């Protein structure tokens, strides 16, 4: 007995093959399409009807989120007042599997009237849409994954992938960075990590500050009260004067304290912070992005970094939990 999953597996194989079959069809028109969008002074308007429209809306969203100003317009709406969204300097991406969709073809003369270049995506290089386009991206498929070879399945997948290929090529040509992506996704997790700075999340109150000549027995109390698993060694004159600025001289962790206790036993309480402190703790500036702070913590397997100014004065502490946004 054939299981339902067997049909699903065949569908996935058919659609995967349709995508791979796009590779030999990539030609100079794809390069021209990328150049047209790179040189575009206006916006990219993606259009299509029915299933092609749904795919077009996703392509427009992907382009917009990766640095290409774009949006989707249904060609049917153009006849009811949306023609005003187009202007010279724009680029139109028109999608139709057959390349003969009547509603889309009636839209084309209006685009040509404005002198707007057309990037066509269709499965028919001989279609009217291909004929009147500036460049044509061939998304033809041998067959649909639908067992009746009727429902748009492989063809819509191929078109979607071609749109992604266009977006990725544009990202590479524009040297689009994660920071750029975050600006278009400020509300998402990535945006928060890439836009939030150390200053935004650092702990600034009740910082566990010590001095280098402080005995470890006293240092344990300060580390424990701080509840961060560390103590920051600052200049004794700054601490005594209750200064607003404390110059960092080093740092100790609860791990340093445990190792010192095991090493020195009864002599532990005669030792000072200077005996075990790290004299060059990891520090960042206030405007360091949390994404970089997180990378620093992972690289050195640490749980905290100190936030300091240009003169190495302590401003705050960022712990690992603050990096989980």
Coordinates of C-alpha atoms in Angstrom, one line a residue:
X1 CA 0.0 0.0 0.0
X2 CA 1.4 3.4 -1.0
X3 CA 1.7 5.7 1.9
X4 CA 0.7 9.4 1.8
X5 CA 4.2 10.4 2.6
X6 CA 5.3 8.7 -0.6
X7 CA 3.3 11.2 -2.6
X8 CA 4.7 14.0 -0.5
X9 CA 8.3 12.8 -1.1
X10 CA 7.7 12.7 -4.9
X11 CA 6.3 16.2 -4.7
X12 CA 9.4 17.4 -2.9
X13 CA 11.6 15.6 -5.4
X14 CA 9.8 17.2 -8.4
X15 CA 9.9 20.7 -7.0
X16 CA 13.6 20.3 -6.0
X17 CA 14.4 19.2 -9.5
X18 CA 12.5 22.1 -11.0
X19 CA 14.6 24.4 -8.9
X20 CA 17.9 22.7 -10.0
X21 CA 16.7 23.0 -13.6
X22 CA 16.8 26.8 -13.3
X23 CA 20.6 26.8 -13.2
X24 CA 21.2 26.1 -17.0
X25 CA 18.6 28.8 -17.8
X26 CA 20.5 31.5 -16.0
X27 CA 21.9 33.8 -18.7
X28 CA 22.9 37.4 -19.3
X29 CA 19.3 38.6 -18.8
X30 CA 19.7 37.8 -15.1
X31 CA 22.8 40.0 -14.9
X32 CA 20.9 42.7 -16.7
X33 CA 18.0 42.4 -14.3
X34 CA 20.4 42.9 -11.4
X35 CA 22.0 45.9 -13.0
X36 CA 18.6 47.5 -13.7
X37 CA 17.6 47.2 -10.1
X38 CA 21.0 48.5 -8.9
X39 CA 20.8 51.5 -11.1
X40 CA 17.1 52.1 -10.2
X41 CA 16.6 55.6 -8.8
X42 CA 13.0 54.9 -7.8
X43 CA 11.4 51.8 -6.5
X44 CA 10.8 48.2 -7.7
X45 CA 7.2 47.4 -8.4
X46 CA 6.4 43.7 -8.5
X47 CA 3.2 42.7 -10.1
X48 CA 1.3 39.5 -11.0
X49 CA -2.2 37.9 -10.9
X50 CA -3.4 34.9 -8.9
X51 CA -0.8 32.6 -7.6
X52 CA 1.9 34.6 -9.4
X53 CA 0.6 37.6 -7.4
X54 CA 1.1 35.8 -4.1
X55 CA 4.6 34.8 -5.1
X56 CA 5.2 38.4 -6.3
X57 CA 4.1 39.8 -2.9
X58 CA 6.7 37.6 -1.2
X59 CA 9.4 38.6 -3.6
X60 CA 8.7 42.3 -3.1
X61 CA 8.8 41.7 0.7
X62 CA 12.2 40.0 0.4
X63 CA 13.6 42.7 -1.8
X64 CA 12.3 45.4 0.6
X65 CA 13.9 43.7 3.6
X66 CA 17.3 43.4 2.0
X67 CA 17.8 46.9 0.8
X68 CA 15.8 47.3 -2.3
X69 CA 12.8 49.7 -2.0
X70 CA 9.9 47.6 -3.5
X71 CA 6.3 46.7 -3.1
X72 CA 3.6 44.6 -4.7
X73 CA 0.8 46.0 -6.9
X74 CA -2.0 43.9 -8.3
X75 CA -2.4 44.9 -12.0
X76 CA -6.2 44.8 -11.5
X77 CA -5.9 47.7 -9.0
X78 CA -4.0 49.8 -11.5
X79 CA -7.2 50.3 -13.5
X80 CA -8.8 51.7 -10.4
X81 CA -6.4 54.5 -9.4
X82 CA -3.1 52.8 -8.4
X83 CA -1.3 53.8 -11.6
X84 CA -0.1 56.9 -9.7
X85 CA 2.4 54.7 -7.8
X86 CA 4.6 54.4 -10.9
X87 CA 7.0 57.0 -12.0
X88 CA 10.1 57.3 -14.2
X89 CA 13.1 55.8 -12.5
X90 CA 11.1 52.8 -11.3
X91 CA 11.6 49.2 -12.4
X92 CA 8.7 46.7 -12.8
X93 CA 9.0 43.0 -12.1
X94 CA 6.1 41.3 -13.9
X95 CA 5.3 37.7 -13.1
X96 CA 3.2 35.3 -15.2
X97 CA 3.9 31.6 -15.7
X98 CA 2.3 31.6 -19.2
X99 CA 3.5 35.1 -20.0
X100 CA 0.1 35.6 -21.7
X101 CA -2.1 36.6 -18.7
X102 CA -4.6 39.1 -20.1
X103 CA -4.8 41.3 -17.0
X104 CA -1.1 41.6 -16.8
X105 CA -0.6 42.3 -20.6
X106 CA -3.1 45.1 -20.4
X107 CA -1.0 46.7 -17.7
X108 CA 2.2 46.5 -19.8
X109 CA 1.4 49.4 -22.3
X110 CA 1.0 51.7 -19.3
X111 CA 4.4 50.7 -18.0
X112 CA 6.0 51.2 -21.4
X113 CA 4.3 54.6 -21.7
X114 CA 6.2 55.8 -18.6
X115 CA 9.5 54.4 -20.1
X116 CA 9.8 52.0 -17.1
X117 CA 12.0 48.9 -17.8
X118 CA 10.3 45.6 -17.3
X119 CA 11.9 42.5 -15.8
X120 CA 9.7 39.6 -16.8
X121 CA 9.5 36.2 -15.0
X122 CA 7.7 33.6 -17.0
X123 CA 7.9 30.0 -18.1
X124 CA 7.5 31.0 -21.8
X125 CA 10.4 32.9 -23.4
X126 CA 8.3 33.3 -26.5
X127 CA 5.4 35.0 -24.7
X128 CA 4.2 38.5 -25.2
X129 CA 5.4 39.4 -21.8
X130 CA 8.9 38.2 -22.6
X131 CA 8.7 40.1 -25.9
X132 CA 7.9 43.4 -24.4
X133 CA 10.2 43.1 -21.4
X134 CA 13.7 44.6 -21.1
X135 CA 15.0 41.3 -19.8
X136 CA 13.4 37.9 -19.2
X137 CA 14.0 35.4 -16.4
X138 CA 13.1 32.0 -17.6
X139 CA 11.3 30.0 -14.8
X140 CA 9.9 27.3 -16.9
X141 CA 9.4 23.8 -15.5
X142 CA 9.2 20.4 -17.1
X143 CA 6.1 19.5 -15.2
X144 CA 4.1 20.6 -12.1
X145 CA 4.4 18.5 -9.0
X146 CA 0.6 18.3 -9.1
X147 CA -0.3 14.7 -10.2
X148 CA -2.7 16.3 -12.7
X149 CA 0.0 18.6 -13.9
X150 CA -2.4 21.5 -13.4
X151 CA -2.1 23.2 -10.0
X152 CA 0.8 25.7 -9.8
X153 CA 3.3 23.9 -7.7
X154 CA 6.8 23.4 -9.3
X155 CA 6.2 26.6 -11.3
X156 CA 5.5 28.8 -8.3
X157 CA 8.4 27.3 -6.4
X158 CA 10.8 28.0 -9.3
X159 CA 9.5 31.6 -9.5
X160 CA 9.9 32.1 -5.8
X161 CA 13.5 30.8 -5.9
X162 CA 14.3 33.0 -8.8
X163 CA 13.1 36.0 -6.8
X164 CA 15.3 34.9 -3.9
X165 CA 18.3 34.5 -6.3
X166 CA 17.7 38.1 -7.5
X167 CA 17.5 39.4 -3.9
X168 CA 20.7 37.5 -2.9
X169 CA 22.6 38.7 -5.9
X170 CA 21.6 42.3 -5.1
X171 CA 22.7 41.8 -1.5
X172 CA 26.1 40.7 -2.6
X173 CA 26.5 43.5 -5.1
X174 CA 25.5 46.0 -2.4
X175 CA 27.8 44.4 0.2
X176 CA 24.7 44.2 2.4
X177 CA 25.7 43.5 6.0
X178 CA 23.9 42.1 9.1
X179 CA 23.8 45.6 10.4
X180 CA 21.9 46.8 7.3
X181 CA 19.5 43.9 7.6
X182 CA 18.8 44.9 11.2
X183 CA 17.8 48.4 10.2
X184 CA 15.0 46.8 8.1
X185 CA 14.0 44.5 11.0
X186 CA 14.3 46.6 14.1
X187 CA 11.6 44.7 16.0
X188 CA 13.0 41.3 15.4
X189 CA 15.6 39.4 17.5
X190 CA 18.3 40.0 15.0
X191 CA 17.5 43.7 14.9
X192 CA 17.6 44.0 18.6
X193 CA 21.0 42.2 18.9
X194 CA 22.5 44.3 16.1
X195 CA 21.1 47.7 17.2
X196 CA 21.2 47.4 21.0
X197 CA 24.4 48.6 22.6
X198 CA 26.3 47.7 25.7
X199 CA 25.1 51.0 27.2
X200 CA 21.5 50.0 26.7
X201 CA 21.8 46.8 28.9
X202 CA 24.7 47.3 31.2
X203 CA 24.4 47.1 35.0
X204 CA 25.4 50.4 36.6
X205 CA 24.2 50.2 40.2
X206 CA 25.8 48.4 43.2
X207 CA 28.8 47.4 41.1
X208 CA 31.1 45.0 43.1
X209 CA 34.2 47.2 43.3
X210 CA 37.4 46.1 45.1
X211 CA 40.9 47.4 45.4
X212 CA 44.1 45.5 44.4
X213 CA 45.4 45.5 48.0
X214 CA 42.1 44.2 49.5
X215 CA 42.4 40.9 51.3
X216 CA 40.5 38.0 49.6
X217 CA 38.4 37.4 52.7
X218 CA 36.8 40.9 52.3
X219 CA 36.7 40.6 48.5
X220 CA 34.5 37.5 48.8
X221 CA 31.9 39.6 50.6
X222 CA 31.8 42.2 47.8
X223 CA 31.7 39.6 45.1
X224 CA 28.8 37.8 46.9
X225 CA 26.8 41.0 47.3
X226 CA 27.3 41.9 43.7
X227 CA 25.6 38.7 42.6
X228 CA 27.4 38.8 39.3
X229 CA 30.1 36.3 40.1
X230 CA 32.9 38.9 39.9
X231 CA 34.5 41.9 41.4
X232 CA 36.2 44.8 39.6
X233 CA 39.5 46.0 41.0
X234 CA 39.7 49.8 40.8
X235 CA 42.2 52.4 42.0
X236 CA 42.1 52.6 45.8
X237 CA 42.2 56.4 45.7
X238 CA 39.1 56.5 43.5
X239 CA 37.2 54.2 45.9
X240 CA 38.3 56.0 49.0
X241 CA 37.4 59.3 47.5
X242 CA 34.0 57.9 46.4
X243 CA 34.9 59.3 43.0
X244 CA 32.4 59.4 40.1
X245 CA 35.0 57.7 38.0
X246 CA 36.8 54.5 38.8
X247 CA 39.8 53.5 36.9
X248 CA 39.8 49.7 36.2
X249 CA 43.0 47.8 37.3
X250 CA 41.7 44.3 37.0
X251 CA 39.0 41.8 37.7
X252 CA 38.4 38.6 39.7
X253 CA 35.7 36.0 39.4
X254 CA 34.2 33.5 41.8
X255 CA 36.2 30.9 39.8
X256 CA 39.4 32.7 40.6
X257 CA 38.5 32.7 44.3
X258 CA 37.7 28.9 44.3
X259 CA 41.0 28.1 42.7
X260 CA 42.9 30.3 45.1
X261 CA 41.2 28.6 48.1
X262 CA 42.2 25.2 46.7
X263 CA 45.8 26.4 46.1
X264 CA 46.5 28.3 49.3
X265 CA 44.2 26.7 51.9
X266 CA 44.7 28.5 55.2
X267 CA 47.0 31.1 53.6
X268 CA 44.1 32.2 51.4
X269 CA 43.0 34.9 53.8
X270 CA 46.4 36.5 53.8
X271 CA 46.4 36.9 50.0
X272 CA 45.1 40.0 48.2
X273 CA 43.1 40.7 45.1
X274 CA 46.2 41.6 43.2
X275 CA 47.4 38.0 43.7
X276 CA 44.6 36.5 41.6
X277 CA 43.1 39.3 39.5
X278 CA 43.2 39.4 35.7
X279 CA 45.0 42.6 34.9
X280 CA 43.6 42.9 31.4
X281 CA 39.9 41.9 31.6
X282 CA 37.7 42.0 28.5
X283 CA 36.3 45.5 28.1
X284 CA 34.0 47.2 25.5
X285 CA 32.9 50.7 24.9
X286 CA 29.4 51.9 25.6
X287 CA 28.4 52.0 22.0
X288 CA 29.5 48.4 21.3
X289 CA 26.7 46.4 19.8
X290 CA 25.4 43.5 21.8
X291 CA 26.0 41.2 18.9
X292 CA 29.7 41.9 19.2
X293 CA 29.6 41.5 23.0
X294 CA 28.0 38.1 22.6
X295 CA 30.6 37.1 20.1
X296 CA 33.3 38.2 22.6
X297 CA 31.8 36.2 25.4
X298 CA 31.6 33.1 23.2
X299 CA 35.1 33.4 21.9
X300 CA 36.7 33.7 25.4
X301 CA 34.1 31.6 27.2
X302 CA 33.4 34.4 29.7
X303 CA 30.1 35.5 31.3
X304 CA 30.7 39.2 31.8
X305 CA 32.5 42.1 30.1
X306 CA 33.3 45.5 31.6
X307 CA 32.0 48.6 29.9
X308 CA 34.6 51.4 30.1
X309 CA 35.2 54.8 28.6
X310 CA 38.2 55.9 26.6
X311 CA 40.3 56.4 29.8
X312 CA 39.4 52.9 31.1
X313 CA 36.9 54.2 33.7
X314 CA 34.3 51.7 34.7
X315 CA 30.8 52.6 33.4
X316 CA 29.0 49.3 33.9
X317 CA 29.0 45.5 33.5
X318 CA 27.2 43.5 30.8
X319 CA 26.5 39.9 31.8
X320 CA 25.5 37.0 29.5
X321 CA 21.8 37.2 30.3
X322 CA 21.7 40.8 29.0
X323 CA 22.7 39.5 25.6
X324 CA 19.6 37.2 25.4
X325 CA 17.1 39.7 23.8

